Amino acid sequence: MRKLLYMAGLSLALGNMNPAQAMTVVELDEPEPITEESDEARAIGQEFLRTASEMWFLLSGVSSKQDADKAAKRFSELVKLTFELDNRLSAMPLVAPEAECVGMMDNVQLRILETMDDLHVEFQSLCRAHCYGSKALVKAFEQAIELGMFAEDDRELLREPGAPFTEAEAQAEMVRLNRLAEPDRAVLDVLVEVQDEKDANKAVSKLTSLSLRFKALMPAEELANRDFSPATAAAAQEVLAPLEPILWAIRSEIVRIAALPGYEAETYDDFSVALDLVFESLCATHAELFDSVFDASFRTDLDNALRENSISSQ
């Protein structure tokens, strides 16, 4: 979901490919003529994008153990190809193409990172589903994590769920979920007010403060990868029900803001960083709802908004 419009350099250090991490910013003094190296870098970047897109489509189509078993081999092949492409980029000398080439490369960079962000969402979703019981896909995912393509924290999601919450744990978790309603509404209220660059700058401090409030509402570590028992599931659903429409409204506001005129400009960078902090906090505190609201269609809507914004500003 990051804006990621300020990155330079196509080489993606795969050890740092977690979408929550940034690429190196390279400052160029004077543009140089287009070289064979810059053409090759652009071609490799486009191949990288095609490979990442294929991985996303592959994982987004997995909805059963049969699908997962079938996808495992191809996923491993694509991971290997991704590393080969990265090694080729890393071995190339740093070049500074002229302005027209820079624009094309920036577009490829943005699309790569957006696709990797989408891919990570699908990866985490399948991790939470324990790959539908497919040992082959679990093994392929573990290998991708070991190679550094995804965060080590994702490995925890692959583990089989632990015992359901005890009655006392369930009650404590429902109290925590109840307390999320107030900061959720506060986030929505802040986003609704953002209509232009000035509003966005005013919202930065508010969003930063809200991300800190969410940190105090993180679930207990011992409750990770566990869920409500059948006896407490109905009561938990009653607590979750009021939160879901707020999250959907937040989703709509994020897409709307991404389509604001000038959103791709640096003047919105501070706001984007603050919004990312809140977004990550929502993910960490709303595990029961987050994936169903901020799903692959959200990434598509966000991508479309950014693209329309970019076209309208030309």
PDB file of C-alpha atoms in Angstrom:
ATOM      1  CA  MET A   1       0.000   0.000   0.000  1.00  0.00           C
ATOM      2  CA  ARG A   2       3.012   2.247   0.196  1.00  0.00           C
ATOM      3  CA  LYS A   3       3.227   5.100  -2.270  1.00  0.00           C
ATOM      4  CA  LEU A   4       6.795   4.181  -3.248  1.00  0.00           C
ATOM      5  CA  LEU A   5       7.214   6.907  -5.854  1.00  0.00           C
ATOM      6  CA  TYR A   6      10.598   8.121  -4.632  1.00  0.00           C
ATOM      7  CA  MET A   7      12.717   5.010  -5.200  1.00  0.00           C
ATOM      8  CA  ALA A   8      15.600   4.835  -7.650  1.00  0.00           C
ATOM      9  CA  GLY A   9      17.647   1.859  -8.854  1.00  0.00           C
ATOM     10  CA  LEU A  10      16.025  -1.317 -10.166  1.00  0.00           C
ATOM     11  CA  SER A  11      18.071  -3.797  -8.153  1.00  0.00           C
ATOM     12  CA  LEU A  12      15.873  -5.407  -5.493  1.00  0.00           C
ATOM     13  CA  ALA A  13      18.043  -6.759  -2.702  1.00  0.00           C
ATOM     14  CA  LEU A  14      15.972  -9.848  -2.026  1.00  0.00           C
ATOM     15  CA  GLY A  15      17.115 -10.053   1.565  1.00  0.00           C
ATOM     16  CA  ASN A  16      15.142  -6.831   2.040  1.00  0.00           C
ATOM     17  CA  MET A  17      12.170  -7.544  -0.170  1.00  0.00           C
ATOM     18  CA  ASN A  18       9.599  -7.423   2.624  1.00  0.00           C
ATOM     19  CA  PRO A  19       7.103  -4.841   1.357  1.00  0.00           C
ATOM     20  CA  ALA A  20       7.410  -3.029   4.669  1.00  0.00           C
ATOM     21  CA  GLN A  21      11.008  -2.140   3.783  1.00  0.00           C
ATOM     22  CA  ALA A  22      12.280   0.528   1.377  1.00  0.00           C
ATOM     23  CA  MET A  23      14.795   0.474  -1.447  1.00  0.00           C
ATOM     24  CA  THR A  24      17.923   2.599  -1.576  1.00  0.00           C
ATOM     25  CA  VAL A  25      17.507   6.134  -2.851  1.00  0.00           C
ATOM     26  CA  VAL A  26      20.189   7.079  -5.379  1.00  0.00           C
ATOM     27  CA  GLU A  27      20.800  10.761  -6.040  1.00  0.00           C
ATOM     28  CA  LEU A  28      22.047  11.501  -9.567  1.00  0.00           C
ATOM     29  CA  ASP A  29      23.908  14.740 -10.300  1.00  0.00           C
ATOM     30  CA  GLU A  30      23.603  14.881 -14.081  1.00  0.00           C
ATOM     31  CA  PRO A  31      21.740  12.617 -16.513  1.00  0.00           C
ATOM     32  CA  GLU A  32      23.895  10.481 -18.783  1.00  0.00           C
ATOM     33  CA  PRO A  33      23.067   9.162 -22.267  1.00  0.00           C
ATOM     34  CA  ILE A  34      21.085   5.954 -22.519  1.00  0.00           C
ATOM     35  CA  THR A  35      23.476   3.022 -22.499  1.00  0.00           C
ATOM     36  CA  GLU A  36      23.273  -0.666 -23.285  1.00  0.00           C
ATOM     37  CA  GLU A  37      23.389  -1.237 -19.524  1.00  0.00           C
ATOM     38  CA  SER A  38      20.334   0.955 -18.938  1.00  0.00           C
ATOM     39  CA  ASP A  39      18.422  -0.837 -21.710  1.00  0.00           C
ATOM     40  CA  GLU A  40      19.351  -4.188 -20.205  1.00  0.00           C
ATOM     41  CA  ALA A  41      18.362  -3.045 -16.701  1.00  0.00           C
ATOM     42  CA  ARG A  42      14.984  -1.939 -18.004  1.00  0.00           C
ATOM     43  CA  ALA A  43      14.473  -5.266 -19.799  1.00  0.00           C
ATOM     44  CA  ILE A  44      15.411  -7.229 -16.679  1.00  0.00           C
ATOM     45  CA  GLY A  45      13.112  -5.047 -14.595  1.00  0.00           C
ATOM     46  CA  GLN A  46      10.219  -5.793 -16.934  1.00  0.00           C
ATOM     47  CA  GLU A  47      10.979  -9.519 -16.740  1.00  0.00           C
ATOM     48  CA  PHE A  48      11.086  -9.199 -12.947  1.00  0.00           C
ATOM     49  CA  LEU A  49       7.651  -7.598 -13.066  1.00  0.00           C
ATOM     50  CA  ARG A  50       6.252 -10.372 -15.260  1.00  0.00           C
ATOM     51  CA  THR A  51       7.672 -12.988 -12.886  1.00  0.00           C
ATOM     52  CA  ALA A  52       6.249 -11.285  -9.779  1.00  0.00           C
ATOM     53  CA  SER A  53       2.858 -10.917 -11.500  1.00  0.00           C
ATOM     54  CA  GLU A  54       2.813 -14.605 -12.412  1.00  0.00           C
ATOM     55  CA  MET A  55       3.576 -15.506  -8.794  1.00  0.00           C
ATOM     56  CA  TRP A  56       0.665 -13.336  -7.646  1.00  0.00           C
ATOM     57  CA  PHE A  57      -1.777 -14.877 -10.144  1.00  0.00           C
ATOM     58  CA  LEU A  58      -0.553 -18.339  -9.188  1.00  0.00           C
ATOM     59  CA  LEU A  59      -1.142 -17.827  -5.457  1.00  0.00           C
ATOM     60  CA  SER A  60      -4.397 -15.899  -5.882  1.00  0.00           C
ATOM     61  CA  GLY A  61      -5.843 -18.939  -7.663  1.00  0.00           C
ATOM     62  CA  VAL A  62      -5.159 -21.318  -4.759  1.00  0.00           C
ATOM     63  CA  SER A  63      -8.333 -22.189  -2.852  1.00  0.00           C
ATOM     64  CA  SER A  64      -7.906 -25.887  -2.038  1.00  0.00           C
ATOM     65  CA  LYS A  65      -5.291 -28.495  -1.184  1.00  0.00           C
ATOM     66  CA  GLN A  66      -5.364 -29.676  -4.794  1.00  0.00           C
ATOM     67  CA  ASP A  67      -4.679 -26.140  -6.052  1.00  0.00           C
ATOM     68  CA  ALA A  68      -1.872 -25.724  -3.502  1.00  0.00           C
ATOM     69  CA  ASP A  69      -0.194 -29.012  -4.426  1.00  0.00           C
ATOM     70  CA  LYS A  70      -0.343 -28.074  -8.092  1.00  0.00           C
ATOM     71  CA  ALA A  71       1.056 -24.572  -7.518  1.00  0.00           C
ATOM     72  CA  ALA A  72       3.993 -25.589  -5.305  1.00  0.00           C
ATOM     73  CA  LYS A  73       6.453 -26.587  -8.032  1.00  0.00           C
ATOM     74  CA  ARG A  74       5.800 -23.563 -10.231  1.00  0.00           C
ATOM     75  CA  PHE A  75       6.039 -21.215  -7.251  1.00  0.00           C
ATOM     76  CA  SER A  76       9.496 -22.587  -6.410  1.00  0.00           C
ATOM     77  CA  GLU A  77      10.551 -22.158 -10.046  1.00  0.00           C
ATOM     78  CA  LEU A  78       9.408 -18.544 -10.044  1.00  0.00           C
ATOM     79  CA  VAL A  79      11.217 -17.827  -6.769  1.00  0.00           C
ATOM     80  CA  LYS A  80      14.407 -19.198  -8.323  1.00  0.00           C
ATOM     81  CA  LEU A  81      13.901 -17.068 -11.444  1.00  0.00           C
ATOM     82  CA  THR A  82      13.337 -13.981  -9.277  1.00  0.00           C
ATOM     83  CA  PHE A  83      16.685 -14.502  -7.572  1.00  0.00           C
ATOM     84  CA  GLU A  84      18.423 -15.037 -10.896  1.00  0.00           C
ATOM     85  CA  LEU A  85      17.018 -11.752 -12.200  1.00  0.00           C
ATOM     86  CA  ASP A  86      18.034  -9.953  -9.022  1.00  0.00           C
ATOM     87  CA  ASN A  87      21.576 -11.315  -9.292  1.00  0.00           C
ATOM     88  CA  ARG A  88      21.806 -10.063 -12.869  1.00  0.00           C
ATOM     89  CA  LEU A  89      20.681  -6.607 -11.785  1.00  0.00           C
ATOM     90  CA  SER A  90      23.044  -6.559  -8.812  1.00  0.00           C
ATOM     91  CA  ALA A  91      25.984  -7.415 -11.055  1.00  0.00           C
ATOM     92  CA  MET A  92      25.327  -4.498 -13.381  1.00  0.00           C
ATOM     93  CA  PRO A  93      27.136  -1.158 -12.982  1.00  0.00           C
ATOM     94  CA  LEU A  94      25.003   1.700 -11.662  1.00  0.00           C
ATOM     95  CA  VAL A  95      23.843   3.768 -14.599  1.00  0.00           C
ATOM     96  CA  ALA A  96      21.973   7.045 -14.812  1.00  0.00           C
ATOM     97  CA  PRO A  97      19.691   7.080 -17.865  1.00  0.00           C
ATOM     98  CA  GLU A  98      18.335  10.296 -19.336  1.00  0.00           C
ATOM     99  CA  ALA A  99      15.019  11.716 -18.201  1.00  0.00           C
ATOM    100  CA  GLU A 100      12.747   9.756 -20.577  1.00  0.00           C
ATOM    101  CA  CYS A 101      14.356   6.468 -19.595  1.00  0.00           C
ATOM    102  CA  VAL A 102      14.175   7.376 -15.903  1.00  0.00           C
ATOM    103  CA  GLY A 103      10.428   7.847 -16.237  1.00  0.00           C
ATOM    104  CA  MET A 104       9.980   4.420 -17.790  1.00  0.00           C
ATOM    105  CA  MET A 105      12.161   2.760 -15.173  1.00  0.00           C
ATOM    106  CA  ASP A 106      10.340   4.509 -12.335  1.00  0.00           C
ATOM    107  CA  ASN A 107       7.056   3.163 -13.669  1.00  0.00           C
ATOM    108  CA  VAL A 108       8.468  -0.369 -13.727  1.00  0.00           C
ATOM    109  CA  GLN A 109       9.845   0.063 -10.198  1.00  0.00           C
ATOM    110  CA  LEU A 110       6.485   1.210  -8.883  1.00  0.00           C
ATOM    111  CA  ARG A 111       4.644  -1.646 -10.553  1.00  0.00           C
ATOM    112  CA  ILE A 112       7.181  -4.165  -9.213  1.00  0.00           C
ATOM    113  CA  LEU A 113       6.795  -2.988  -5.635  1.00  0.00           C
ATOM    114  CA  GLU A 114       3.009  -2.795  -5.912  1.00  0.00           C
ATOM    115  CA  THR A 115       2.975  -6.339  -7.284  1.00  0.00           C
ATOM    116  CA  MET A 116       5.306  -7.555  -4.539  1.00  0.00           C
ATOM    117  CA  ASP A 117       2.987  -5.928  -2.009  1.00  0.00           C
ATOM    118  CA  ASP A 118       0.026  -7.778  -3.551  1.00  0.00           C
ATOM    119  CA  LEU A 119       2.039 -10.983  -3.605  1.00  0.00           C
ATOM    120  CA  HIS A 120       2.853 -10.644   0.076  1.00  0.00           C
ATOM    121  CA  VAL A 121      -0.843 -10.267   0.900  1.00  0.00           C
ATOM    122  CA  GLU A 122      -1.649 -13.501  -0.971  1.00  0.00           C
ATOM    123  CA  PHE A 123       1.339 -15.230   0.626  1.00  0.00           C
ATOM    124  CA  GLN A 124       0.203 -14.285   4.136  1.00  0.00           C
ATOM    125  CA  SER A 125      -3.367 -15.274   3.381  1.00  0.00           C
ATOM    126  CA  LEU A 126      -2.255 -18.772   2.327  1.00  0.00           C
ATOM    127  CA  CYS A 127       0.063 -18.972   5.321  1.00  0.00           C
ATOM    128  CA  ARG A 128      -2.899 -18.279   7.605  1.00  0.00           C
ATOM    129  CA  ALA A 129      -4.804 -21.033   5.780  1.00  0.00           C
ATOM    130  CA  HIS A 130      -1.765 -23.307   6.333  1.00  0.00           C
ATOM    131  CA  CYS A 131      -1.655 -23.821   2.560  1.00  0.00           C
ATOM    132  CA  TYR A 132      -4.858 -25.876   2.814  1.00  0.00           C
ATOM    133  CA  GLY A 133      -2.842 -28.736   4.209  1.00  0.00           C
ATOM    134  CA  SER A 134      -0.445 -28.936   1.245  1.00  0.00           C
ATOM    135  CA  LYS A 135       2.947 -30.034   2.536  1.00  0.00           C
ATOM    136  CA  ALA A 136       4.487 -29.249  -0.850  1.00  0.00           C
ATOM    137  CA  LEU A 137       3.396 -25.604  -0.790  1.00  0.00           C
ATOM    138  CA  VAL A 138       4.354 -25.221   2.874  1.00  0.00           C
ATOM    139  CA  LYS A 139       7.853 -26.454   1.981  1.00  0.00           C
ATOM    140  CA  ALA A 140       8.048 -24.042  -0.964  1.00  0.00           C
ATOM    141  CA  PHE A 141       6.938 -21.164   1.272  1.00  0.00           C
ATOM    142  CA  GLU A 142       9.493 -22.054   3.939  1.00  0.00           C
ATOM    143  CA  GLN A 143      12.240 -22.070   1.313  1.00  0.00           C
ATOM    144  CA  ALA A 144      11.144 -18.630   0.083  1.00  0.00           C
ATOM    145  CA  ILE A 145      11.283 -17.317   3.655  1.00  0.00           C
ATOM    146  CA  GLU A 146      14.736 -18.837   4.206  1.00  0.00           C
ATOM    147  CA  LEU A 147      15.962 -17.104   1.069  1.00  0.00           C
ATOM    148  CA  GLY A 148      14.733 -13.786   2.458  1.00  0.00           C
ATOM    149  CA  MET A 149      11.965 -13.207  -0.053  1.00  0.00           C
ATOM    150  CA  PHE A 150       9.397 -12.888   2.728  1.00  0.00           C
ATOM    151  CA  ALA A 151       9.695 -11.861   6.366  1.00  0.00           C
ATOM    152  CA  GLU A 152      10.736 -14.408   8.976  1.00  0.00           C
ATOM    153  CA  ASP A 153       7.632 -13.409  10.949  1.00  0.00           C
ATOM    154  CA  ASP A 154       5.506 -14.999   8.221  1.00  0.00           C
ATOM    155  CA  ARG A 155       6.826 -18.408   9.221  1.00  0.00           C
ATOM    156  CA  GLU A 156       4.732 -18.209  12.385  1.00  0.00           C
ATOM    157  CA  LEU A 157       1.590 -18.028  10.254  1.00  0.00           C
ATOM    158  CA  LEU A 158       2.442 -21.355   8.619  1.00  0.00           C
ATOM    159  CA  ARG A 159       2.259 -23.209  11.883  1.00  0.00           C
ATOM    160  CA  GLU A 160      -0.832 -25.249  12.619  1.00  0.00           C
ATOM    161  CA  PRO A 161      -3.207 -23.377  14.942  1.00  0.00           C
ATOM    162  CA  GLY A 162      -2.788 -23.991  18.624  1.00  0.00           C
ATOM    163  CA  ALA A 163      -5.457 -24.882  21.119  1.00  0.00           C
ATOM    164  CA  PRO A 164      -8.534 -22.593  21.153  1.00  0.00           C
ATOM    165  CA  PHE A 165      -8.662 -19.779  23.671  1.00  0.00           C
ATOM    166  CA  THR A 166      -9.607 -20.735  27.173  1.00  0.00           C
ATOM    167  CA  GLU A 167     -12.719 -19.072  28.548  1.00  0.00           C
ATOM    168  CA  ALA A 168     -10.603 -16.465  30.364  1.00  0.00           C
ATOM    169  CA  GLU A 169      -8.463 -15.801  27.264  1.00  0.00           C
ATOM    170  CA  ALA A 170     -11.557 -15.471  25.094  1.00  0.00           C
ATOM    171  CA  GLN A 171     -13.077 -12.918  27.458  1.00  0.00           C
ATOM    172  CA  ALA A 172      -9.841 -10.911  27.517  1.00  0.00           C
ATOM    173  CA  GLU A 173      -9.604 -10.991  23.726  1.00  0.00           C
ATOM    174  CA  MET A 174     -13.179  -9.777  23.341  1.00  0.00           C
ATOM    175  CA  VAL A 175     -12.433  -6.892  25.710  1.00  0.00           C
ATOM    176  CA  ARG A 176      -9.450  -5.983  23.528  1.00  0.00           C
ATOM    177  CA  LEU A 177     -11.541  -6.139  20.356  1.00  0.00           C
ATOM    178  CA  ASN A 178     -14.193  -3.917  21.912  1.00  0.00           C
ATOM    179  CA  ARG A 179     -11.551  -1.297  22.640  1.00  0.00           C
ATOM    180  CA  LEU A 180     -10.595  -1.140  18.951  1.00  0.00           C
ATOM    181  CA  ALA A 181     -13.846   0.539  17.949  1.00  0.00           C
ATOM    182  CA  GLU A 182     -12.848   3.992  19.217  1.00  0.00           C
ATOM    183  CA  PRO A 183      -9.452   4.293  17.438  1.00  0.00           C
ATOM    184  CA  ASP A 184     -10.958   2.689  14.313  1.00  0.00           C
ATOM    185  CA  ARG A 185     -13.590   5.418  14.143  1.00  0.00           C
ATOM    186  CA  ALA A 186     -10.913   8.038  14.851  1.00  0.00           C
ATOM    187  CA  VAL A 187      -8.878   6.814  11.860  1.00  0.00           C
ATOM    188  CA  LEU A 188     -11.965   6.994   9.659  1.00  0.00           C
ATOM    189  CA  ASP A 189     -12.770  10.510  10.887  1.00  0.00           C
ATOM    190  CA  VAL A 190      -9.235  11.677  10.075  1.00  0.00           C
ATOM    191  CA  LEU A 191      -9.278  10.182   6.585  1.00  0.00           C
ATOM    192  CA  VAL A 192     -12.684  11.614   5.727  1.00  0.00           C
ATOM    193  CA  GLU A 193     -11.283  15.100   6.341  1.00  0.00           C
ATOM    194  CA  VAL A 194      -8.398  14.644   3.869  1.00  0.00           C
ATOM    195  CA  GLN A 195      -9.483  16.409   0.691  1.00  0.00           C
ATOM    196  CA  ASP A 196      -6.211  17.961  -0.414  1.00  0.00           C
ATOM    197  CA  GLU A 197      -2.519  18.339   0.388  1.00  0.00           C
ATOM    198  CA  LYS A 198      -3.148  20.790   3.223  1.00  0.00           C
ATOM    199  CA  ASP A 199      -5.585  18.421   4.927  1.00  0.00           C
ATOM    200  CA  ALA A 200      -3.137  15.553   4.480  1.00  0.00           C
ATOM    201  CA  ASN A 201      -0.355  17.438   6.233  1.00  0.00           C
ATOM    202  CA  LYS A 202      -2.680  18.252   9.122  1.00  0.00           C
ATOM    203  CA  ALA A 203      -3.557  14.566   9.415  1.00  0.00           C
ATOM    204  CA  VAL A 204       0.035  13.338   9.840  1.00  0.00           C
ATOM    205  CA  SER A 205       0.329  13.948  13.589  1.00  0.00           C
ATOM    206  CA  LYS A 206      -3.152  12.528  14.225  1.00  0.00           C
ATOM    207  CA  LEU A 207      -2.401   9.327  12.312  1.00  0.00           C
ATOM    208  CA  THR A 208       0.953   8.940  14.040  1.00  0.00           C
ATOM    209  CA  SER A 209      -0.728   9.233  17.439  1.00  0.00           C
ATOM    210  CA  LEU A 210      -3.365   6.699  16.434  1.00  0.00           C
ATOM    211  CA  SER A 211      -0.731   4.187  15.367  1.00  0.00           C
ATOM    212  CA  LEU A 212       0.701   4.433  18.889  1.00  0.00           C
ATOM    213  CA  ARG A 213      -2.755   3.837  20.366  1.00  0.00           C
ATOM    214  CA  PHE A 214      -3.072   0.660  18.319  1.00  0.00           C
ATOM    215  CA  LYS A 215       0.269  -0.559  19.650  1.00  0.00           C
ATOM    216  CA  ALA A 216      -1.253  -0.588  23.119  1.00  0.00           C
ATOM    217  CA  LEU A 217      -4.073  -2.780  21.760  1.00  0.00           C
ATOM    218  CA  MET A 218      -1.949  -5.491  20.213  1.00  0.00           C
ATOM    219  CA  PRO A 219      -3.064  -9.065  21.029  1.00  0.00           C
ATOM    220  CA  ALA A 220      -1.037 -10.944  23.612  1.00  0.00           C
ATOM    221  CA  GLU A 221       1.848 -12.909  22.105  1.00  0.00           C
ATOM    222  CA  GLU A 222       0.642 -16.177  23.631  1.00  0.00           C
ATOM    223  CA  LEU A 223      -2.637 -15.828  21.717  1.00  0.00           C
ATOM    224  CA  ALA A 224      -0.956 -15.808  18.298  1.00  0.00           C
ATOM    225  CA  ASN A 225      -2.139 -18.463  15.849  1.00  0.00           C
ATOM    226  CA  ARG A 226      -5.064 -19.405  18.097  1.00  0.00           C
ATOM    227  CA  ASP A 227      -8.779 -18.735  17.813  1.00  0.00           C
ATOM    228  CA  PHE A 228     -12.061 -18.712  19.656  1.00  0.00           C
ATOM    229  CA  SER A 229     -13.573 -22.050  20.613  1.00  0.00           C
ATOM    230  CA  PRO A 230     -16.981 -23.057  19.225  1.00  0.00           C
ATOM    231  CA  ALA A 231     -18.453 -22.141  22.616  1.00  0.00           C
ATOM    232  CA  THR A 232     -17.248 -18.523  22.404  1.00  0.00           C
ATOM    233  CA  ALA A 233     -17.316 -17.989  18.605  1.00  0.00           C
ATOM    234  CA  ALA A 234     -20.831 -16.523  18.553  1.00  0.00           C
ATOM    235  CA  ALA A 235     -20.050 -13.992  21.278  1.00  0.00           C
ATOM    236  CA  ALA A 236     -16.821 -13.040  19.494  1.00  0.00           C
ATOM    237  CA  GLN A 237     -18.717 -12.472  16.249  1.00  0.00           C
ATOM    238  CA  GLU A 238     -21.020 -10.032  18.019  1.00  0.00           C
ATOM    239  CA  VAL A 239     -17.959  -8.049  19.082  1.00  0.00           C
ATOM    240  CA  LEU A 240     -16.408  -8.155  15.609  1.00  0.00           C
ATOM    241  CA  ALA A 241     -19.581  -7.219  13.723  1.00  0.00           C
ATOM    242  CA  PRO A 242     -19.469  -3.439  14.493  1.00  0.00           C
ATOM    243  CA  LEU A 243     -15.789  -3.226  13.530  1.00  0.00           C
ATOM    244  CA  GLU A 244     -16.136  -4.639  10.029  1.00  0.00           C
ATOM    245  CA  PRO A 245     -18.120  -1.767   8.436  1.00  0.00           C
ATOM    246  CA  ILE A 246     -15.652   0.728   9.892  1.00  0.00           C
ATOM    247  CA  LEU A 247     -12.763  -1.114   8.246  1.00  0.00           C
ATOM    248  CA  TRP A 248     -14.628  -1.174   4.938  1.00  0.00           C
ATOM    249  CA  ALA A 249     -15.165   2.577   5.221  1.00  0.00           C
ATOM    250  CA  ILE A 250     -11.451   3.065   5.955  1.00  0.00           C
ATOM    251  CA  ARG A 251     -10.648   0.998   2.879  1.00  0.00           C
ATOM    252  CA  SER A 252     -12.874   3.231   0.724  1.00  0.00           C
ATOM    253  CA  GLU A 253     -11.267   6.390   2.093  1.00  0.00           C
ATOM    254  CA  ILE A 254      -7.749   5.117   1.406  1.00  0.00           C
ATOM    255  CA  VAL A 255      -8.651   4.427  -2.230  1.00  0.00           C
ATOM    256  CA  ARG A 256     -10.348   7.827  -2.527  1.00  0.00           C
ATOM    257  CA  ILE A 257      -7.298   9.624  -1.152  1.00  0.00           C
ATOM    258  CA  ALA A 258      -4.983   7.753  -3.524  1.00  0.00           C
ATOM    259  CA  ALA A 259      -6.976   9.278  -6.382  1.00  0.00           C
ATOM    260  CA  LEU A 260      -6.663  12.878  -5.120  1.00  0.00           C
ATOM    261  CA  PRO A 261      -5.003  15.255  -7.616  1.00  0.00           C
ATOM    262  CA  GLY A 262      -1.276  15.487  -6.906  1.00  0.00           C
ATOM    263  CA  TYR A 263      -1.160  12.511  -4.534  1.00  0.00           C
ATOM    264  CA  GLU A 264       1.885  11.154  -6.356  1.00  0.00           C
ATOM    265  CA  ALA A 265       3.866  14.298  -5.419  1.00  0.00           C
ATOM    266  CA  GLU A 266       6.447  14.416  -2.631  1.00  0.00           C
ATOM    267  CA  THR A 267       4.227  16.793  -0.681  1.00  0.00           C
ATOM    268  CA  TYR A 268       2.095  13.798   0.309  1.00  0.00           C
ATOM    269  CA  ASP A 269       5.044  11.633   1.411  1.00  0.00           C
ATOM    270  CA  ASP A 270       4.754  12.384   5.154  1.00  0.00           C
ATOM    271  CA  PHE A 271       1.062  11.573   5.037  1.00  0.00           C
ATOM    272  CA  SER A 272       1.730   8.310   3.184  1.00  0.00           C
ATOM    273  CA  VAL A 273       4.282   7.244   5.781  1.00  0.00           C
ATOM    274  CA  ALA A 274       1.865   7.993   8.636  1.00  0.00           C
ATOM    275  CA  LEU A 275      -0.951   6.175   6.835  1.00  0.00           C
ATOM    276  CA  ASP A 276       1.285   3.133   6.324  1.00  0.00           C
ATOM    277  CA  LEU A 277       1.957   3.002  10.070  1.00  0.00           C
ATOM    278  CA  VAL A 278      -1.769   2.985  10.764  1.00  0.00           C
ATOM    279  CA  PHE A 279      -2.372   0.395   8.042  1.00  0.00           C
ATOM    280  CA  GLU A 280       0.220  -1.939   9.573  1.00  0.00           C
ATOM    281  CA  SER A 281      -1.359  -1.378  12.985  1.00  0.00           C
ATOM    282  CA  LEU A 282      -4.785  -2.321  11.641  1.00  0.00           C
ATOM    283  CA  CYS A 283      -3.294  -5.508  10.222  1.00  0.00           C
ATOM    284  CA  ALA A 284      -1.696  -6.433  13.545  1.00  0.00           C
ATOM    285  CA  THR A 285      -4.749  -5.672  15.698  1.00  0.00           C
ATOM    286  CA  HIS A 286      -7.586  -6.928  13.462  1.00  0.00           C
ATOM    287  CA  ALA A 287      -6.344 -10.358  12.373  1.00  0.00           C
ATOM    288  CA  GLU A 288      -9.876 -11.804  12.356  1.00  0.00           C
ATOM    289  CA  LEU A 289     -11.139  -9.230   9.829  1.00  0.00           C
ATOM    290  CA  PHE A 290      -8.187  -7.681   8.050  1.00  0.00           C
ATOM    291  CA  ASP A 291      -7.670 -10.145   5.184  1.00  0.00           C
ATOM    292  CA  SER A 292     -11.345 -10.222   4.236  1.00  0.00           C
ATOM    293  CA  VAL A 293     -11.541  -6.411   4.008  1.00  0.00           C
ATOM    294  CA  PHE A 294      -8.104  -5.485   2.654  1.00  0.00           C
ATOM    295  CA  ASP A 295      -7.991  -8.332   0.158  1.00  0.00           C
ATOM    296  CA  ALA A 296      -6.580  -8.567  -3.363  1.00  0.00           C
ATOM    297  CA  SER A 297      -9.424  -6.443  -4.736  1.00  0.00           C
ATOM    298  CA  PHE A 298      -8.329  -3.614  -2.425  1.00  0.00           C
ATOM    299  CA  ARG A 299      -4.860  -3.730  -3.980  1.00  0.00           C
ATOM    300  CA  THR A 300      -6.441  -3.620  -7.417  1.00  0.00           C
ATOM    301  CA  ASP A 301      -8.645  -0.653  -6.486  1.00  0.00           C
ATOM    302  CA  LEU A 302      -5.664   1.163  -5.017  1.00  0.00           C
ATOM    303  CA  ASP A 303      -3.529   0.449  -8.062  1.00  0.00           C
ATOM    304  CA  ASN A 304      -6.261   1.734 -10.377  1.00  0.00           C
ATOM    305  CA  ALA A 305      -6.633   4.904  -8.328  1.00  0.00           C
ATOM    306  CA  LEU A 306      -2.906   5.602  -8.462  1.00  0.00           C
ATOM    307  CA  ARG A 307      -2.750   4.922 -12.186  1.00  0.00           C
ATOM    308  CA  GLU A 308      -5.710   7.195 -12.944  1.00  0.00           C
ATOM    309  CA  ASN A 309      -4.109   9.850 -10.771  1.00  0.00           C
ATOM    310  CA  SER A 310      -0.825   9.530 -12.642  1.00  0.00           C
ATOM    311  CA  ILE A 311      -2.530   9.745 -16.046  1.00  0.00           C
ATOM    312  CA  SER A 312      -4.648  12.760 -15.085  1.00  0.00           C
ATOM    313  CA  SER A 313      -1.578  14.653 -13.841  1.00  0.00           C
ATOM    314  CA  GLN A 314       0.302  14.294 -17.134  1.00  0.00           C
TER     315      GLN A 314
END
